[in-house]
XYZ file of N, CA, C and O in Angstrom:
712
model
N -133.223 254.299 106.462
C -133.656 255.650 106.822
C -132.866 256.165 108.020
O -132.539 257.340 108.084
N -132.562 255.286 108.953
C -131.839 255.712 110.162
C -130.446 256.258 109.844
O -129.855 256.946 110.667
N -129.920 255.953 108.672
C -128.583 256.434 108.308
C -128.598 257.850 107.740
O -127.543 258.417 107.488
N -129.778 258.421 107.524
C -129.884 259.771 106.967
C -129.738 260.772 108.112
O -130.551 260.775 109.046
N -128.710 261.611 108.070
C -128.433 262.514 109.192
C -129.586 263.434 109.587
O -129.736 263.766 110.758
N -130.417 263.848 108.642
C -131.509 264.785 108.975
C -132.723 264.103 109.600
O -133.646 264.788 110.047
N -132.740 262.763 109.652
C -133.838 262.060 110.323
C -133.498 261.972 111.807
O -132.515 261.328 112.185
N -134.293 262.627 112.660
C -133.976 262.585 114.090
C -134.254 261.192 114.673
O -135.278 260.591 114.385
N -133.307 260.687 115.451
C -133.503 259.401 116.106
C -134.234 259.582 117.440
O -134.747 258.625 118.004
N -134.261 260.828 117.938
C -135.022 261.184 119.133
C -135.689 262.524 118.874
O -135.131 263.374 118.191
N -136.861 262.709 119.457
C -137.570 263.971 119.266
C -137.148 264.980 120.332
O -136.730 264.604 121.422
N -137.264 266.249 119.985
C -136.958 267.324 120.932
C -138.050 267.370 121.999
O -137.781 267.456 123.179
N -139.308 267.329 121.547
C -140.458 267.317 122.452
C -140.715 265.889 122.901
O -140.513 264.953 122.144
N -141.203 265.736 124.101
C -141.610 264.422 124.579
C -142.899 264.023 123.861
O -143.832 264.809 123.764
N -142.916 262.801 123.347
C -144.077 262.305 122.608
C -144.554 261.027 123.270
O -143.792 260.077 123.421
N -145.829 261.022 123.703
C -146.401 259.819 124.308
C -146.931 258.905 123.221
O -147.577 259.362 122.278
N -146.660 257.615 123.354
C -147.193 256.640 122.406
C -146.360 256.558 121.147
O -145.225 257.020 121.079
N -146.969 255.986 120.139
C -146.281 255.776 118.863
C -146.469 257.002 117.977
O -147.579 257.524 117.850
N -145.390 257.444 117.375
C -145.426 258.566 116.443
C -145.048 258.044 115.066
O -143.968 257.479 114.890
N -145.946 258.222 114.102
C -145.671 257.848 112.722
C -145.622 259.119 111.892
O -146.571 259.898 111.886
N -144.496 259.303 111.212
C -144.274 260.500 110.407
C -143.980 260.072 108.980
O -143.225 259.122 108.753
N -144.578 260.779 108.046
C -144.275 260.542 106.630
C -143.491 261.733 106.107
O -143.626 262.848 106.591
N -142.692 261.461 105.102
C -141.902 262.525 104.516
C -141.286 262.070 103.218
O -141.670 261.040 102.665
N -140.330 262.844 102.758
C -139.672 262.550 101.492
C -138.168 262.539 101.689
O -137.607 263.421 102.326
N -137.544 261.508 101.133
C -136.092 261.416 101.113
C -135.636 261.989 99.777
O -136.211 261.676 98.736
N -134.624 262.830 99.819
C -134.147 263.451 98.589
C -132.643 263.630 98.612
O -131.995 263.478 99.650
N -132.121 263.947 97.467
C -130.693 264.214 97.319
C -130.551 265.614 96.731
O -131.232 265.945 95.755
N -129.687 266.426 97.321
C -129.471 267.770 96.789
C -128.783 267.686 95.438
O -128.168 266.671 95.094
N -128.867 268.775 94.699
C -128.203 268.829 93.390
C -126.690 268.658 93.553
O -126.047 267.983 92.765
N -126.147 269.268 94.600
C -124.705 269.175 94.849
C -124.290 267.739 95.175
O -123.304 267.228 94.646
N -125.047 267.073 96.039
C -124.743 265.680 96.390
C -124.878 264.773 95.175
O -124.084 263.846 94.981
N -125.868 265.051 94.334
C -126.081 264.267 93.117
C -124.888 264.414 92.178
O -124.363 263.430 91.651
N -124.449 265.642 91.981
C -123.310 265.897 91.100
C -122.051 265.200 91.624
O -121.299 264.579 90.862
N -121.834 265.275 92.920
C -120.680 264.634 93.543
C -120.743 263.112 93.393
O -119.747 262.471 93.057
N -121.914 262.547 93.633
C -122.087 261.097 93.502
C -121.822 260.649 92.069
O -121.107 259.670 91.840
N -122.363 261.365 91.102
C -122.140 260.980 89.705
C -120.673 261.148 89.307
O -120.148 260.357 88.518
N -119.991 262.153 89.844
C -118.552 262.319 89.570
C -117.769 261.116 90.101
O -116.885 260.587 89.415
N -118.108 260.689 91.314
C -117.449 259.507 91.892
C -117.719 258.269 91.051
O -116.819 257.469 90.783
N -118.963 258.108 90.629
C -119.334 256.939 89.832
C -118.611 256.953 88.485
O -118.178 255.917 87.993
N -118.469 258.129 87.901
C -117.764 258.241 86.620
C -116.295 257.826 86.779
O -115.756 257.082 85.959
N -115.658 258.299 87.864
C -114.260 257.930 88.138
C -114.101 256.425 88.334
O -113.069 255.852 87.994
N -115.144 255.787 88.898
C -115.095 254.351 89.169
C -115.568 253.520 87.970
O -115.595 252.293 88.044
N -115.950 254.198 86.889
C -116.423 253.488 85.709
C -117.814 252.885 85.871
O -118.180 251.958 85.144
N -118.587 253.421 86.803
C -119.945 252.924 87.046
C -120.956 253.756 86.259
O -120.692 254.924 85.939
N -122.113 253.185 85.950
C -123.136 253.971 85.248
C -123.611 255.147 86.103
O -123.698 255.041 87.321
N -123.898 256.247 85.442
C -124.344 257.443 86.137
C -125.841 257.367 86.405
O -126.590 256.734 85.656
N -126.283 258.028 87.484
C -127.702 258.140 87.768
C -128.299 259.202 86.854
O -127.652 260.202 86.541
N -129.552 259.014 86.453
C -130.216 259.936 85.530
C -130.595 261.252 86.200
O -130.524 262.309 85.581
N -131.002 261.196 87.474
C -131.443 262.403 88.162
C -131.405 262.155 89.669
O -131.303 261.012 90.113
N -131.484 263.220 90.467
C -131.406 263.066 91.925
C -132.502 262.181 92.513
O -132.270 261.454 93.474
N -133.704 262.221 91.941
C -134.804 261.403 92.464
C -134.482 259.914 92.308
O -134.659 259.133 93.229
N -133.992 259.509 91.134
C -133.622 258.106 90.917
C -132.458 257.711 91.821
O -132.419 256.597 92.342
N -131.510 258.617 91.992
C -130.356 258.324 92.845
C -130.794 258.123 94.297
O -130.323 257.207 94.974
N -131.704 258.971 94.781
C -132.195 258.835 96.164
C -132.962 257.529 96.324
O -132.747 256.794 97.299
N -133.837 257.226 95.383
C -134.622 255.985 95.470
C -133.706 254.766 95.429
O -133.871 253.824 96.209
N -132.726 254.787 94.542
C -131.774 253.673 94.458
C -130.954 253.539 95.725
O -130.625 252.428 96.151
N -130.648 254.653 96.346
C -129.871 254.637 97.586
C -130.650 253.987 98.718
O -130.085 253.309 99.572
N -131.966 254.203 98.743
C -132.804 253.606 99.786
C -132.994 252.108 99.590
O -133.277 251.389 100.539
N -132.842 251.639 98.367
C -133.029 250.211 98.098
C -131.757 249.391 98.346
O -131.768 248.180 98.165
N -130.693 250.046 98.733
C -129.446 249.330 98.999
C -129.632 248.358 100.161
O -130.257 248.689 101.157
N -129.084 247.177 100.016
C -129.152 246.203 101.107
C -128.138 246.525 102.190
O -128.291 246.128 103.328
N -127.115 247.269 101.819
C -126.059 247.635 102.757
C -126.302 249.067 103.257
O -126.150 250.021 102.490
N -126.675 249.242 104.526
C -126.961 250.589 105.021
C -125.748 251.522 104.971
O -125.907 252.741 104.943
N -124.554 250.968 104.931
C -123.353 251.805 104.842
C -123.339 252.565 103.513
O -122.974 253.737 103.462
N -123.767 251.896 102.437
C -123.834 252.562 101.128
C -124.877 253.671 101.167
O -124.633 254.778 100.701
N -126.027 253.389 101.760
C -127.076 254.407 101.887
C -126.542 255.612 102.656
O -126.757 256.755 102.260
N -125.825 255.355 103.740
C -125.276 256.435 104.574
C -124.287 257.301 103.809
O -124.177 258.500 104.069
N -123.581 256.729 102.859
C -122.576 257.471 102.089
C -123.173 258.344 100.996
O -122.467 259.131 100.381
N -124.452 258.232 100.759
C -125.072 258.897 99.618
C -125.548 260.323 99.880
O -126.147 260.950 99.021
N -125.308 260.874 101.057
C -125.673 262.273 101.352
C -127.147 262.571 101.125
O -127.501 263.530 100.452
N -128.005 261.751 101.695
C -129.441 261.948 101.544
C -129.974 262.916 102.593
O -129.373 263.097 103.644
N -131.095 263.530 102.293
C -131.792 264.420 103.208
C -133.236 263.959 103.346
O -133.732 263.184 102.532
N -133.907 264.481 104.357
C -135.286 264.107 104.632
C -136.077 265.335 105.022
O -135.590 266.180 105.773
N -137.304 265.441 104.492
C -138.271 266.450 104.917
C -139.517 265.724 105.381
O -140.047 264.866 104.664
N -140.024 266.077 106.547
C -141.281 265.523 107.049
C -142.433 266.370 106.535
O -142.304 267.588 106.401
N -143.572 265.713 106.257
C -144.731 266.477 105.805
C -146.068 265.972 106.351
O -147.095 266.575 106.087
N -146.073 264.882 107.103
C -147.345 264.377 107.607
C -147.153 263.594 108.895
O -146.166 262.884 109.051
N -148.119 263.724 109.791
C -148.176 262.927 111.022
C -149.399 262.035 110.897
O -150.504 262.534 110.639
N -149.222 260.741 111.059
C -150.371 259.842 111.070
C -151.034 259.929 112.438
O -150.350 260.049 113.451
N -152.325 259.902 112.457
C -153.130 260.046 113.678
C -152.813 261.364 114.403
O -152.484 261.383 115.582
N -152.902 262.481 113.694
C -152.560 263.785 114.286
C -153.437 264.160 115.476
O -152.998 264.924 116.336
N -154.642 263.597 115.526
C -155.537 263.917 116.647
C -154.942 263.485 117.984
O -155.242 264.074 119.022
N -154.077 262.482 117.977
C -153.402 262.047 119.214
C -152.565 263.172 119.822
O -152.261 263.163 121.007
N -152.159 264.108 118.981
C -151.287 265.194 119.417
C -152.007 266.543 119.398
O -151.370 267.594 119.484
N -153.340 266.481 119.253
C -154.144 267.702 119.277
C -154.015 268.553 118.038
O -154.304 269.753 118.067
N -153.592 267.968 116.927
C -153.382 268.719 115.691
C -154.636 268.666 114.829
O -155.160 267.586 114.550
N -155.093 269.841 114.386
C -156.344 269.917 113.631
C -156.173 270.414 112.195
O -157.073 270.276 111.380
N -155.013 271.017 111.905
C -154.781 271.537 110.546
C -153.396 271.132 110.063
O -152.507 270.813 110.859
N -153.213 271.186 108.747
C -151.906 270.884 108.168
C -150.878 271.935 108.591
O -149.714 271.604 108.803
N -151.309 273.171 108.735
C -150.400 274.222 109.215
C -149.891 273.864 110.612
O -148.693 273.977 110.894
N -150.782 273.408 111.489
C -150.375 272.984 112.835
C -149.426 271.791 112.768
O -148.456 271.723 113.532
N -149.700 270.856 111.877
C -148.842 269.677 111.725
C -147.426 270.097 111.367
O -146.451 269.636 111.976
N -147.285 270.980 110.394
C -145.955 271.401 109.954
C -145.210 272.133 111.066
O -144.016 271.904 111.279
N -145.915 272.994 111.796
C -145.297 273.711 112.916
C -144.863 272.720 113.997
O -143.759 272.788 114.532
N -145.745 271.761 114.319
C -145.476 270.763 115.357
C -144.294 269.864 114.965
O -143.436 269.575 115.799
N -144.245 269.454 113.703
C -143.112 268.628 113.246
C -141.788 269.364 113.465
O -140.831 268.795 113.991
N -141.760 270.621 113.080
C -140.544 271.427 113.246
C -140.175 271.568 114.721
O -139.020 271.384 115.100
N -141.172 271.862 115.560
C -140.926 272.014 117.002
C -140.496 270.697 117.645
O -139.828 270.706 118.676
N -140.873 269.582 117.050
C -140.544 268.264 117.588
C -139.173 267.792 117.115
O -138.654 266.807 117.611
N -138.576 268.503 116.178
C -137.225 268.179 115.742
C -137.109 267.584 114.359
O -136.023 267.175 113.946
N -138.211 267.543 113.628
C -138.168 267.019 112.264
C -137.895 268.147 111.285
O -138.457 269.233 111.404
N -137.057 267.899 110.281
C -136.853 268.919 109.265
C -138.080 268.991 108.360
O -138.677 267.962 108.032
N -138.482 270.195 108.020
C -139.568 270.401 107.065
C -139.003 271.232 105.918
O -137.975 271.893 106.057
N -139.674 271.175 104.800
C -139.157 271.847 103.609
C -138.990 273.347 103.827
O -138.030 273.942 103.373
N -139.942 273.962 104.506
C -139.827 275.391 104.794
C -140.412 276.285 103.723
O -140.350 277.508 103.839
N -140.968 275.711 102.682
C -141.574 276.517 101.621
C -143.097 276.492 101.696
O -143.763 277.037 100.831
N -143.630 275.881 102.762
C -145.075 275.753 102.911
C -145.696 277.128 103.130
O -145.095 277.998 103.750
N -146.918 277.281 102.615
C -147.605 278.559 102.799
C -149.105 278.317 102.722
O -149.590 277.759 101.741
N -149.849 278.739 103.744
C -151.303 278.601 103.647
C -151.861 279.555 102.587
O -151.365 280.665 102.422
N -152.859 279.081 101.876
C -153.534 279.907 100.870
C -155.017 279.949 101.214
O -155.575 278.951 101.659
N -155.621 281.083 101.003
C -157.013 281.266 101.404
C -157.955 281.490 100.224
O -159.121 281.784 100.420
N -157.413 281.341 99.017
C -158.250 281.492 97.827
C -157.589 280.745 96.671
O -156.401 280.418 96.719
N -158.372 280.516 95.643
C -157.834 279.882 94.435
C -156.725 280.754 93.843
O -155.698 280.243 93.393
N -156.916 282.063 93.876
C -155.911 282.995 93.347
C -154.580 282.819 94.076
O -153.517 282.774 93.455
N -154.618 282.708 95.407
C -153.392 282.536 96.183
C -152.709 281.204 95.858
O -151.482 281.128 95.806
N -153.492 280.166 95.639
C -152.922 278.862 95.263
C -152.210 278.993 93.922
O -151.066 278.544 93.764
N -152.867 279.609 92.943
C -152.273 279.758 91.607
C -151.027 280.644 91.646
O -150.042 280.377 90.934
N -151.030 281.671 92.485
C -149.846 282.525 92.637
C -148.677 281.735 93.233
O -147.529 281.903 92.820
N -148.972 280.885 94.203
C -147.937 280.055 94.827
C -147.332 279.087 93.804
O -146.107 278.941 93.715
N -148.182 278.455 93.024
C -147.717 277.529 91.984
C -146.823 278.274 90.996
O -145.736 277.792 90.645
N -147.253 279.444 90.546
C -146.470 280.234 89.591
C -145.145 280.700 90.201
O -144.099 280.671 89.542
N -145.178 281.116 91.469
C -143.969 281.572 92.149
C -142.897 280.478 92.140
O -141.753 280.717 91.767
N -143.284 279.247 92.548
C -142.297 278.172 92.615
C -141.916 277.649 91.242
O -140.822 277.106 91.072
N -142.748 277.858 90.249
C -142.334 277.506 88.895
C -141.164 278.389 88.462
O -140.224 277.915 87.821
N -141.211 279.658 88.862
C -140.131 280.593 88.535
C -138.891 280.393 89.414
O -137.766 280.534 88.950
N -139.091 280.080 90.686
C -137.997 280.033 91.658
C -137.433 278.625 91.902
O -136.469 278.477 92.640
N -138.026 277.593 91.314
C -137.638 276.214 91.652
C -136.172 275.918 91.415
O -135.576 275.118 92.119
N -135.561 276.561 90.459
C -134.147 276.286 90.162
C -133.216 276.881 91.210
O -132.039 276.535 91.254
N -133.732 277.750 92.056
C -132.932 278.349 93.123
C -132.842 277.450 94.352
O -132.031 277.695 95.240
N -133.688 276.423 94.412
C -133.646 275.490 95.537
C -132.411 274.593 95.429
O -131.898 274.359 94.338
N -131.961 274.067 96.555
C -130.791 273.182 96.590
C -131.106 271.792 96.048
O -130.218 270.989 95.835
N -132.373 271.523 95.815
C -132.823 270.214 95.352
C -133.802 270.429 94.199
O -134.392 271.499 94.044
N -133.966 269.400 93.389
C -134.857 269.496 92.237
C -136.299 269.221 92.653
O -136.553 268.346 93.472
N -137.221 269.990 92.089
C -138.644 269.713 92.271
C -139.301 269.670 90.896
O -138.839 270.326 89.959
N -140.366 268.888 90.793
C -141.090 268.827 89.526
C -142.510 269.356 89.668
O -143.316 269.222 88.763
N -142.802 269.954 90.820
C -144.124 270.508 91.041
C -144.330 270.849 92.502
O -143.386 270.830 93.286
N -145.568 271.164 92.841
C -145.943 271.445 94.230
C -147.188 270.637 94.572
O -147.943 270.232 93.689
N -147.389 270.427 95.867
C -148.577 269.720 96.345
C -149.455 270.715 97.093
O -148.977 271.446 97.958
N -150.717 270.732 96.735
C -151.700 271.584 97.392
C -152.575 270.666 98.236
O -153.116 269.685 97.731
N -152.683 270.992 99.544
C -153.459 270.160 100.470
C -154.564 270.965 101.130
O -154.401 272.162 101.385
N -155.653 270.286 101.445
C -156.710 270.873 102.262
C -156.142 271.037 103.669
O -155.539 270.102 104.216
N -156.305 272.198 104.264
C -155.709 272.478 105.568
C -156.430 271.770 106.718
O -155.787 271.249 107.628
N -157.744 271.735 106.709
C -158.525 271.141 107.801
C -158.430 269.620 107.756
O -158.984 268.979 106.863
N -157.747 269.021 108.723
C -157.520 267.581 108.725
C -158.815 266.780 108.844
O -158.903 265.669 108.302
N -159.839 267.330 109.504
C -161.118 266.628 109.630
C -161.748 266.391 108.257
O -162.480 265.413 108.067
N -161.449 267.257 107.302
C -162.008 267.105 105.956
C -161.316 266.004 105.155
O -161.865 265.525 104.174
N -160.124 265.595 105.573
C -159.401 264.573 104.829
C -160.209 263.271 104.758
O -160.318 262.654 103.719
N -160.779 262.873 105.887
C -161.564 261.642 105.911
C -162.846 261.801 105.096
O -163.267 260.888 104.395
N -163.460 262.963 105.175
C -164.681 263.234 104.418
C -164.398 263.160 102.916
O -165.166 262.558 102.152
N -163.307 263.755 102.490
C -162.956 263.771 101.066
C -162.501 262.399 100.581
O -162.706 262.051 99.431
N -161.864 261.636 101.447
C -161.463 260.270 101.108
C -160.285 260.186 100.163
O -159.506 261.116 100.024
N -160.202 259.027 99.484
C -159.084 258.785 98.586
C -159.505 257.810 97.506
O -160.466 257.086 97.668
N -158.754 257.803 96.437
C -158.939 256.783 95.411
C -158.042 255.611 95.810
O -157.415 255.636 96.879
N -157.941 254.628 94.950
C -157.077 253.488 95.254
C -155.615 253.916 95.412
O -154.864 253.298 96.161
N -155.214 254.985 94.730
C -153.806 255.382 94.748
C -153.520 256.734 95.399
O -152.419 256.962 95.872
N -154.483 257.635 95.378
C -154.178 258.991 95.845
C -155.278 259.572 96.729
O -156.452 259.271 96.553
N -154.885 260.455 97.652
C -155.887 261.132 98.477
C -156.603 262.209 97.659
O -156.013 262.818 96.770
N -157.866 262.443 97.973
C -158.628 263.496 97.305
C -158.433 264.852 97.995
O -158.899 265.861 97.503
N -157.753 264.865 99.130
C -157.510 266.097 99.873
C -156.161 266.725 99.532
O -155.764 267.734 100.105
N -155.467 266.152 98.553
C -154.188 266.702 98.101
C -154.105 266.568 96.583
O -154.541 265.572 96.017
N -153.569 267.597 95.950
C -153.400 267.580 94.508
C -151.956 267.945 94.203
O -151.437 268.951 94.702
N -151.308 267.121 93.399
C -149.945 267.426 92.960
C -150.029 268.193 91.646
O -150.619 267.711 90.676
N -149.474 269.381 91.636
C -149.414 270.176 90.414
C -148.011 270.015 89.845
O -147.023 270.411 90.463
N -147.908 269.406 88.680
C -146.609 269.135 88.052
C -146.279 270.234 87.042
O -147.115 270.641 86.246
N -145.032 270.683 87.089
C -144.558 271.664 86.118
C -144.199 270.966 84.812
O -143.917 269.760 84.800
N -144.181 271.735 83.743
C -143.764 271.185 82.449
C -142.327 270.698 82.579
O -141.499 271.342 83.239
N -142.020 269.555 81.979
C -140.650 269.047 82.094
C -139.663 269.972 81.388
O -140.018 270.658 80.425
N -138.450 269.976 81.898
C -137.413 270.772 81.266
C -136.972 270.080 79.990
O -136.838 268.859 79.945
N -136.768 270.872 78.963
C -136.302 270.318 77.696
C -134.957 270.939 77.371
O -134.753 272.136 77.536
N -134.052 270.095 76.913
C -132.734 270.576 76.513
C -132.416 269.999 75.149
O -132.804 268.877 74.830
N -131.704 270.747 74.366
C -131.336 270.330 73.025
C -130.115 269.418 73.101
O -129.142 269.703 73.798
N -130.178 268.325 72.378
C -129.058 267.403 72.289
C -128.363 267.633 70.954
O -129.012 267.738 69.919
N -127.063 267.689 71.007
C -126.280 267.907 69.781
C -125.437 266.666 69.560
O -124.617 266.295 70.394
N -125.629 266.029 68.437
C -124.864 264.829 68.100
C -123.608 265.267 67.375
O -123.664 265.919 66.321
N -122.464 264.918 67.952
C -121.193 265.326 67.376
C -120.710 264.329 66.325
O -120.108 264.710 65.338
N -120.971 263.080 66.578
C -120.452 262.065 65.660
C -121.366 260.848 65.690
O -121.771 260.382 66.739
N -121.719 260.369 64.531
C -122.529 259.156 64.428
C -121.633 258.048 63.892
O -120.974 258.202 62.871
N -121.621 256.933 64.609
C -120.775 255.809 64.174
C -121.623 254.705 63.615
O -122.677 254.433 63.959
């Protein structure tokens, strides 16, 4: 992770104690295309998609290879936010940015079910305009105090819901069968 240029090794704001930040490592469409072009020239198997390429890059035992993969990072959560006086997810995102962490920048508070559905529909239409691939959006409860009340299952929090878009389908044309 330390080899990813967008991960700050020092914060802009002074932070007392331990700071734990969660986020997502990703590869832009351009970096993915470039990586696959290089792999093709070298006779190596191509990656299926940017998400697999980013995940494979993080599993490299050699950090130099990871560093060469043009990865990016977006922060989206602070563990123990109360230590920093943060009470809402909106505050967390603002604080992360002010502290020097990159955030996606597409976050938007919604105050009704209608606004949530409009946001989901908006990004379904605009997702291809982003520099990176997305397969959906995550809707979170804003009030952090409610996160503990709502709890979690064995695998997922009940205070966040991932809305997945329908997968893209493309027609395959077989030119020759051997």
